[in-house]
Short mmCIF file of C-alpha atoms and ligand atoms in Angstrom, two decimals:
data_model
loop_
_atom_site.label_atom_id
_atom_site.label_comp_id
_atom_site.label_asym_id
_atom_site.label_seq_id
_atom_site.Cartn_x
_atom_site.Cartn_y
_atom_site.Cartn_z
CA MET A 1 104.80 148.26 115.91
CA GLU A 2 104.13 145.77 118.70
CA ASP A 3 106.94 144.99 121.24
CA GLN A 4 108.37 141.62 120.43
CA THR A 5 110.03 139.93 123.35
CA GLU A 6 110.74 136.59 121.50
CA PRO A 7 112.84 136.73 118.44
CA THR A 8 111.44 134.72 115.41
CA PHE A 9 113.03 131.60 114.18
CA GLU A 10 114.37 133.61 111.17
CA THR A 11 116.07 136.11 113.61
CA LEU A 12 117.59 133.27 115.64
CA THR A 13 119.08 131.72 112.63
CA VAL A 14 120.95 134.84 111.84
CA SER A 15 122.25 136.18 115.03
CA GLU A 16 121.59 133.83 118.18
CA GLY A 17 124.88 133.23 119.84
CA GLU A 18 126.80 135.83 117.90
CA GLU A 19 127.54 138.93 119.86
CA PRO A 20 130.25 141.28 118.14
CA PHE A 21 131.54 142.14 121.65
CA GLY A 22 130.51 138.89 123.35
CA SER A 23 132.53 136.04 124.65
CA ALA A 24 133.73 134.89 121.38
CA SER A 25 135.22 138.05 120.14
CA GLU A 26 136.77 141.20 121.37
CA ALA A 27 137.24 142.98 117.97
CA GLY A 28 133.69 143.45 117.20
CA ASP A 29 133.44 140.71 114.54
CA VAL A 30 130.00 140.74 113.12
CA VAL A 31 130.36 137.00 112.45
CA SER A 32 131.96 134.57 114.92
CA PRO A 33 135.60 134.02 114.31
CA ILE A 34 137.09 130.50 113.85
CA HIS A 35 139.01 130.05 117.08
CA LEU A 36 141.75 127.28 116.13
CA ALA A 37 143.66 127.35 119.49
CA SER A 38 143.73 123.84 121.04
CA THR A 39 144.43 125.34 124.58
CA PHE A 40 143.65 128.62 126.30
CA ALA A 41 145.83 130.70 128.54
CA LEU A 42 144.65 130.84 132.17
CA PRO A 43 144.74 134.33 134.00
CA GLY A 44 146.49 132.62 136.83
CA LEU A 45 146.75 129.45 138.99
CA ASP A 46 143.52 128.82 140.53
CA THR A 47 143.99 125.79 142.81
CA GLU A 48 140.22 125.82 143.46
CA MET A 49 139.13 125.69 139.80
CA ARG A 50 137.18 122.60 138.80
CA LEU A 51 136.91 121.81 134.97
CA GLU A 52 133.10 121.15 135.15
CA ASP A 53 132.71 124.72 136.63
CA VAL A 54 134.32 126.27 133.52
CA ASP A 55 131.63 128.28 131.77
CA PRO A 56 131.90 128.79 128.03
CA ALA A 57 128.91 131.24 128.19
CA ALA A 58 131.01 133.48 130.55
CA GLY A 59 133.78 133.33 127.99
CA GLU A 60 135.85 130.77 130.02
CA PHE A 61 137.75 128.15 127.89
CA VAL A 62 140.49 125.80 129.10
CA TYR A 63 141.08 123.07 126.34
CA GLY A 64 139.46 122.74 122.79
CA ARG A 65 138.09 119.34 123.34
CA LEU A 66 136.19 120.52 126.39
CA SER A 67 134.88 123.59 124.81
CA ASN A 68 135.83 126.10 122.09
CA PRO A 69 134.39 129.67 121.30
CA THR A 70 133.33 128.80 117.78
CA ARG A 71 131.69 125.57 118.81
CA HIS A 72 130.06 127.22 121.76
CA THR A 73 128.38 129.79 119.59
CA LEU A 74 127.05 126.95 117.10
CA GLU A 75 125.79 124.95 120.23
CA THR A 76 123.99 128.08 121.51
CA ARG A 77 122.49 128.77 118.05
CA ILE A 78 121.27 125.17 117.43
CA ALA A 79 119.76 124.85 120.90
CA ALA A 80 117.80 128.01 120.21
CA LEU A 81 116.52 126.72 116.82
CA GLU A 82 115.27 123.59 118.32
CA GLY A 83 113.80 125.20 121.39
CA GLY A 84 115.96 123.56 123.94
CA GLY A 85 118.20 124.61 126.78
CA HIS A 86 121.31 122.68 125.85
CA GLY A 87 123.05 121.98 122.56
CA ALA A 88 126.17 119.89 121.86
CA ALA A 89 128.11 119.71 118.56
CA PHE A 90 129.93 116.79 117.52
CA ALA A 91 132.25 115.51 114.67
CA SER A 92 129.32 113.97 112.83
CA GLY A 93 125.71 113.04 113.06
CA THR A 94 126.82 109.59 113.90
CA ALA A 95 128.79 110.70 116.67
CA ALA A 96 126.03 112.82 118.00
CA ILE A 97 123.60 109.77 117.85
CA PHE A 98 126.11 107.29 119.29
CA THR A 99 127.00 109.62 122.27
CA THR A 100 123.32 110.25 123.09
CA LEU A 101 122.55 106.53 123.08
CA LEU A 102 125.56 105.75 125.03
CA ALA A 103 124.53 108.37 127.66
CA ARG A 104 121.30 106.39 128.51
CA LEU A 105 122.08 102.70 127.61
CA SER A 106 123.72 99.95 129.60
CA PRO A 107 124.00 96.23 129.15
CA GLY A 108 120.49 94.40 129.43
CA ASP A 109 118.72 97.65 128.26
CA HIS A 110 116.31 97.43 125.34
CA VAL A 111 115.82 99.90 122.37
CA VAL A 112 112.62 100.43 120.25
CA ALA A 113 113.55 102.08 116.90
CA PHE A 114 111.69 102.82 113.73
CA GLU A 115 112.53 100.16 111.17
CA ASP A 116 113.00 102.61 108.41
CA LEU A 117 115.91 104.48 110.21
CA TYR A 118 119.07 105.63 108.42
CA ALA A 119 120.95 102.60 107.51
CA GLY A 120 124.16 103.76 109.57
CA THR A 121 121.95 104.05 112.56
CA ARG A 122 120.72 100.65 112.23
CA ARG A 123 124.12 99.32 111.78
CA MET A 124 125.22 101.19 114.95
CA LEU A 125 122.36 99.65 116.91
CA ASP A 126 122.88 96.19 115.52
CA ASP A 127 126.79 95.92 115.33
CA VAL A 128 127.68 98.08 118.24
CA PHE A 129 124.88 98.35 120.84
CA ARG A 130 123.36 94.78 120.21
CA SER A 131 126.53 92.84 119.47
CA ARG A 132 129.06 94.29 121.70
CA LEU A 133 127.24 96.18 124.39
CA GLY A 134 124.56 93.66 125.11
CA VAL A 135 121.53 96.09 124.28
CA ASP A 136 118.68 94.43 122.54
CA VAL A 137 116.94 96.30 119.73
CA THR A 138 113.30 95.85 118.24
CA TYR A 139 112.59 97.55 114.91
CA VAL A 140 108.94 98.58 114.42
CA ASP A 141 106.86 100.20 111.81
CA ALA A 142 106.35 103.32 113.78
CA THR A 143 103.91 104.79 111.15
CA ASP A 144 101.50 103.10 113.69
CA THR A 145 102.13 104.12 117.39
CA GLU A 146 100.37 100.90 118.49
CA ASN A 147 103.42 99.00 117.14
CA VAL A 148 105.70 101.18 119.29
CA ALA A 149 103.46 100.39 122.30
CA ALA A 150 103.42 96.57 121.62
CA ALA A 151 107.36 96.71 121.43
CA LEU A 152 107.80 98.34 124.85
CA ARG A 153 109.43 96.07 127.54
CA GLU A 154 110.13 96.57 131.29
CA GLU A 155 113.70 96.98 130.16
CA THR A 156 113.10 99.52 127.30
CA ALA A 157 115.39 102.61 127.95
CA VAL A 158 115.32 104.30 124.67
CA VAL A 159 112.82 104.95 121.81
CA TRP A 160 114.80 106.21 118.86
CA MET A 161 112.73 107.66 115.78
CA GLU A 162 113.34 109.55 112.60
CA SER A 163 110.55 111.51 110.95
CA PRO A 164 110.42 111.71 107.93
CA THR A 165 112.65 108.65 107.49
CA ASN A 166 115.40 107.83 105.00
CA PRO A 167 114.67 106.80 102.34
CA ARG A 168 110.97 106.10 102.23
CA LEU A 169 109.95 109.52 103.86
CA ALA A 170 107.63 107.77 106.31
CA LEU A 171 106.41 109.52 109.36
CA CYS A 172 105.78 108.73 112.98
CA ASP A 173 103.32 110.62 115.33
CA ILE A 174 106.01 112.28 117.54
CA ALA A 175 103.34 113.76 119.98
CA GLY A 176 101.69 110.35 120.10
CA ILE A 177 104.72 108.57 121.13
CA ALA A 178 105.75 111.07 123.63
CA ASP A 179 102.16 110.73 125.24
CA LEU A 180 102.79 106.79 125.23
CA LEU A 181 106.00 107.28 127.06
CA ALA A 182 104.87 110.00 129.44
CA ASP A 183 104.85 107.95 132.41
CA ARG A 184 107.82 105.74 131.63
CA ASP A 185 111.44 106.29 132.41
CA VAL A 186 112.28 106.07 128.66
CA LEU A 187 114.57 108.46 126.64
CA PHE A 188 112.61 109.50 123.59
CA GLY A 189 115.01 110.63 120.73
CA VAL A 190 113.96 111.91 117.36
CA ASP A 191 116.67 112.40 114.52
CA ASN A 192 115.34 115.52 112.93
CA THR A 193 117.79 115.74 110.08
CA PHE A 194 115.35 115.33 107.09
CA ALA A 195 112.91 118.05 108.40
CA SER A 196 115.35 120.48 110.01
CA PRO A 197 114.25 122.81 112.87
CA TYR A 198 112.62 124.98 110.32
CA PHE A 199 109.86 122.50 109.53
CA GLN A 200 109.69 120.43 112.63
CA ARG A 201 110.61 120.89 116.40
CA PRO A 202 110.39 117.52 118.07
CA LEU A 203 111.07 118.94 121.58
CA GLU A 204 107.96 120.93 121.21
CA LEU A 205 106.07 117.69 120.30
CA GLY A 206 107.24 115.96 123.54
CA ALA A 207 110.76 114.36 122.53
CA ASP A 208 113.51 114.31 125.15
CA VAL A 209 116.25 114.91 122.85
CA VAL A 210 116.74 115.78 119.09
CA ALA A 211 119.60 114.67 116.98
CA HIS A 212 120.98 116.04 113.75
CA SER A 213 123.39 115.08 111.08
CA THR A 214 124.21 118.88 110.58
CA THR A 215 126.16 117.60 107.52
CA LYS A 216 122.83 117.86 105.80
CA TYR A 217 120.26 120.99 105.94
CA LEU A 218 121.80 122.87 108.94
CA ASN A 219 125.03 123.32 107.00
CA GLY A 220 123.37 123.12 103.62
CA HIS A 221 126.37 123.32 101.46
CA SER A 222 127.78 119.73 101.32
CA ASP A 223 131.26 120.99 102.79
CA ALA A 224 131.21 119.74 106.36
CA ILE A 225 130.61 116.59 108.26
CA ALA A 226 129.18 117.33 111.62
CA GLY A 227 126.28 116.64 114.12
CA ALA A 228 124.47 118.16 117.00
CA ILE A 229 121.99 117.30 119.64
CA VAL A 230 119.69 119.54 121.63
CA THR A 231 117.76 118.73 124.93
CA ASP A 232 115.92 120.50 127.68
CA ASP A 233 116.67 117.89 130.29
CA ASP A 234 119.54 119.07 132.51
CA ALA A 235 120.63 115.70 133.66
CA LEU A 236 120.77 114.12 130.32
CA ALA A 237 122.69 117.17 129.04
CA GLU A 238 125.09 116.90 131.72
CA GLU A 239 125.82 113.11 130.84
CA ILE A 240 125.95 113.86 127.09
CA ARG A 241 128.42 116.66 127.72
CA PHE A 242 130.62 114.34 129.92
CA LEU A 243 130.63 111.79 127.15
CA GLN A 244 131.05 114.55 124.40
CA GLN A 245 134.01 116.08 126.13
CA VAL A 246 135.66 113.11 128.03
CA GLY A 247 134.14 109.76 127.46
CA VAL A 248 134.00 109.90 123.56
CA GLY A 249 135.62 113.19 122.61
CA ALA A 250 134.11 113.24 118.98
CA VAL A 251 133.61 117.03 119.17
CA SER A 252 132.95 119.38 116.18
CA GLY A 253 136.29 121.03 115.05
CA PRO A 254 136.43 124.85 114.88
CA PHE A 255 136.36 125.22 111.06
CA ASP A 256 133.30 122.64 110.68
CA SER A 257 131.58 124.45 113.57
CA TYR A 258 132.19 127.77 111.76
CA LEU A 259 130.74 126.29 108.40
CA VAL A 260 127.64 124.92 109.98
CA LEU A 261 127.07 128.26 112.02
CA ARG A 262 127.32 130.07 108.55
CA GLY A 263 124.97 127.60 107.12
CA THR A 264 122.30 128.17 109.72
CA LYS A 265 122.02 131.87 108.72
CA THR A 266 120.31 130.92 105.36
CA LEU A 267 118.26 127.86 106.83
CA ALA A 268 114.85 129.56 106.45
CA ALA A 269 115.44 130.90 103.02
CA ARG A 270 116.97 127.62 101.80
CA MET A 271 114.24 125.35 103.27
CA GLU A 272 111.56 127.45 101.62
CA ARG A 273 113.11 127.01 98.34
CA HIS A 274 114.07 123.19 98.87
CA GLU A 275 110.27 122.72 99.44
CA ALA A 276 108.98 124.54 96.60
CA ASN A 277 111.33 122.86 94.21
CA ALA A 278 110.55 119.38 95.88
CA THR A 279 106.93 119.86 95.46
CA ALA A 280 107.25 120.59 91.78
CA VAL A 281 109.48 117.71 91.26
CA ALA A 282 107.06 115.26 93.23
CA GLU A 283 104.13 116.48 91.06
CA PHE A 284 106.16 116.02 87.92
CA LEU A 285 107.13 112.58 88.99
CA ASP A 286 103.69 111.65 89.97
CA ASP A 287 102.50 112.40 86.50
CA ARG A 288 105.09 110.17 84.65
CA PRO A 289 104.17 106.78 83.34
CA GLU A 290 107.61 105.46 84.27
CA VAL A 291 106.98 106.04 87.86
CA SER A 292 104.72 103.91 90.07
CA ASP A 293 104.98 105.61 93.33
CA VAL A 294 106.24 109.04 94.68
CA TYR A 295 106.97 109.15 98.46
CA TYR A 296 106.71 112.88 99.49
CA PRO A 297 104.87 113.99 102.64
CA GLY A 298 103.47 117.00 100.79
CA LEU A 299 101.64 114.82 98.26
CA PRO A 300 98.01 114.35 99.33
CA SER A 301 98.47 110.69 98.19
CA HIS A 302 101.30 110.27 100.82
CA PRO A 303 99.87 107.94 103.66
CA ASP A 304 100.98 110.24 106.42
CA HIS A 305 100.09 113.54 104.60
CA GLU A 306 97.56 114.67 107.22
CA LEU A 307 99.96 113.83 110.02
CA ALA A 308 102.62 115.91 108.10
CA ARG A 309 100.44 118.76 108.11
CA GLU A 310 99.89 118.67 111.82
CA GLN A 311 103.40 117.93 113.25
CA MET A 312 105.47 119.80 110.58
CA SER A 313 105.10 123.31 109.11
CA GLY A 314 106.47 122.17 105.78
CA PHE A 315 107.29 119.06 103.89
CA GLY A 316 111.10 119.50 103.23
CA GLY A 317 113.25 118.90 100.17
CA ILE A 318 113.67 115.19 100.07
CA LEU A 319 111.57 112.49 98.22
CA SER A 320 111.87 109.12 96.82
CA PHE A 321 110.06 107.39 93.89
CA GLU A 322 109.59 104.01 92.57
CA LEU A 323 110.66 103.51 89.00
CA ASP A 324 108.44 101.19 87.05
CA GLY A 325 111.25 99.32 85.40
CA THR A 326 114.44 97.42 85.75
CA ILE A 327 117.64 98.20 87.58
CA ALA A 328 119.11 98.88 84.10
CA ASP A 329 116.43 101.41 83.43
CA ALA A 330 117.39 103.06 86.73
CA LYS A 331 120.96 103.02 85.89
CA ARG A 332 120.07 104.69 82.44
CA PHE A 333 117.98 107.22 84.07
CA VAL A 334 120.37 108.48 86.90
CA GLU A 335 123.44 108.47 84.52
CA ALA A 336 121.59 110.52 81.94
CA LEU A 337 121.15 113.41 84.41
CA THR A 338 123.44 116.30 84.44
CA GLU A 339 121.85 118.75 87.08
CA PHE A 340 121.33 115.84 89.59
CA THR A 341 124.52 114.52 90.57
CA LEU A 342 124.81 110.78 91.42
CA ALA A 343 125.77 110.92 95.00
CA VAL A 344 124.93 109.93 98.51
CA SER A 345 123.89 112.48 101.20
CA VAL A 346 121.08 115.03 101.19
CA GLY A 347 120.27 118.54 102.31
CA GLY A 348 122.81 120.50 100.25
CA VAL A 349 121.90 123.37 97.74
CA GLU A 350 122.78 121.14 95.01
CA SER A 351 120.45 118.22 93.83
CA LEU A 352 121.47 114.83 94.53
CA ILE A 353 120.16 111.57 93.46
CA GLU A 354 120.94 107.99 94.44
CA LEU A 355 119.76 104.41 94.51
CA PRO A 356 119.36 103.40 98.16
CA ALA A 357 119.55 99.63 97.31
CA ALA A 358 123.03 100.04 95.60
CA MET A 359 124.30 102.97 97.72
CA THR A 360 123.11 104.17 101.09
CA HIS A 361 121.26 101.14 102.20
CA GLU A 362 123.64 98.70 100.41
CA PRO A 363 124.94 97.60 103.82
CA LEU A 364 121.40 96.12 104.81
CA SER A 365 120.80 92.43 103.60
CA PRO A 366 118.44 92.05 100.61
CA ALA A 367 115.93 90.51 103.03
CA GLU A 368 116.13 93.52 105.32
CA ARG A 369 115.70 95.89 102.36
CA GLU A 370 112.83 93.89 100.94
CA ALA A 371 111.09 94.10 104.33
CA LEU A 372 111.60 97.75 104.44
CA GLY A 373 110.15 98.23 100.93
CA ILE A 374 113.54 99.36 99.50
CA SER A 375 113.45 97.90 95.94
CA ASP A 376 116.28 97.94 93.47
CA THR A 377 114.60 100.68 91.63
CA LEU A 378 113.65 103.05 94.44
CA ILE A 379 115.25 106.32 93.86
CA ARG A 380 115.94 108.95 96.38
CA VAL A 381 116.26 112.51 95.42
CA SER A 382 117.58 115.45 97.59
CA VAL A 383 116.09 118.51 95.63
CA GLY A 384 118.45 121.54 95.65
CA ILE A 385 117.64 125.15 95.23
CA GLU A 386 118.56 125.45 91.45
CA GLY A 387 116.12 126.86 88.85
CA ILE A 388 113.08 124.51 88.87
CA ASP A 389 112.83 124.44 85.06
CA ASP A 390 116.36 123.02 84.90
CA LEU A 391 115.72 120.45 87.37
CA ILE A 392 112.41 119.29 85.61
CA GLY A 393 114.02 119.46 82.19
CA ASP A 394 116.85 117.25 83.48
CA LEU A 395 114.46 114.60 84.81
CA ARG A 396 112.56 114.76 81.53
CA GLY A 397 115.83 114.07 79.76
CA GLY A 398 116.68 111.25 81.96
CA PHE A 399 113.30 109.48 80.99
CA ASP A 400 113.80 110.09 77.41
CA ALA A 401 117.28 108.47 77.58
CA MET A 402 115.74 105.65 79.44
CA ASN A 403 112.99 105.12 77.06
CA ARG A 404 115.21 105.62 73.96
CA ARG A 405 117.63 102.99 75.16
CA ALA A 406 114.93 100.67 76.37
CA THR A 407 113.39 100.58 72.93
CA THR A 408 116.66 100.17 71.15
CA PRO A 409 117.08 96.17 70.76
CA SER A 410 120.83 96.21 71.22
CA ALA A 411 120.87 98.58 74.22
CA ASP A 412 121.16 96.01 76.95
CA ARG A 413 123.81 93.79 75.20
C1 LIG B 1 118.87 110.92 108.93
C2 LIG B 1 120.27 110.69 109.16
N1 LIG B 1 120.76 110.61 110.35
C3 LIG B 1 122.20 110.53 110.76
C4 LIG B 1 123.07 110.55 109.61
C5 LIG B 1 124.41 110.38 109.83
O1 LIG B 1 125.12 111.58 109.77
P1 LIG B 1 126.68 111.85 109.44
O2 LIG B 1 126.89 111.24 108.07
O3 LIG B 1 126.95 113.35 109.70
O4 LIG B 1 127.37 111.01 110.46
C6 LIG B 1 122.68 110.59 108.35
C7 LIG B 1 123.46 110.44 107.14
O5 LIG B 1 123.24 110.37 106.22
C8 LIG B 1 121.10 110.68 108.11
O6 LIG B 1 120.58 110.76 106.88
#
């Protein structure tokens, strides 16, 4: 067998950062313990000690907001999975994104963002950064890099992207945008929540920082709210760490850190299964007469299918589709399902279904939704890892219920 110097991604998911006799454990635990202490005993009074010199990697801890062994292990793991030198774990994906943007933005700055962003991030940009902090924001259709180029200004300090996006699964050319920004002092951030580092690594494509709602695939079991960022940029990492620990303080707690760390161990196996099931569901939906469009990067009909093949190593487990009917049809369809749970969020082992216009993207105005192509009958699906026959059977039952009720004259009364 050849000598392997670099561990594979799968090996990193299982063991990176967890050393049975390392800084986080003295007992030899093969999994990182949950360290609940809010404060840590110091060996003596060191009048020379400066808090910024305390090094968690060397097993030095002072106070739980600054650092914590369980959180530190998670930060080390996620940094390795995204291929960056610095990781920071937060109380939510929202906190991770907010802290990262705050690290770079000042009043008078300008942000260029993908128009099809997660609605919460759009609201943060509009209602916090624009309205309260004097930062201007331009949303563009970033499926065409030319639109990003056209929106750049002298004051542009951040370009913020997601790929694939929520809920239309649109892609932007991450390497193309990185090239565009190469000679500018602009922070290029990519929210990699939908793809996960198993299928896409934005830092390798030229992004400066990657953000995650680890609530989703990295945890994978719908039982923690958490977030993370990874960067290779030392100065940016220092600023983010200052805000994470001192300026904002929205850190990931020990128990959530433990859950996300545990989730990462099965990431590769889960993502493979999510993708296989999502592909089968996308193909099934594509053949249904009640469905006018299916948005899944793995379908050759997806407008960015070729780009997806280039910049991702798989297509993920989330898709959306356009029901050719009314909102009443959509309601009948989703309410008839038993394997797919009607719920917001994505990335857990269980299949979830939702109507963005009525649920996740309800905070956007009808005009904004229309501009983004989010119709009242667009349905988003996070395909879980259940048996595919059960999932397809459930969807078939949903269409049957919708068609039965639709042809019953009294059904809509
Ligand atoms: C793409 C994306 N980014 C960020 C977030 C926000 O993450 P959190 O809910 O963990 O704050 C979400 C949540 O749905 C999301 O889908």
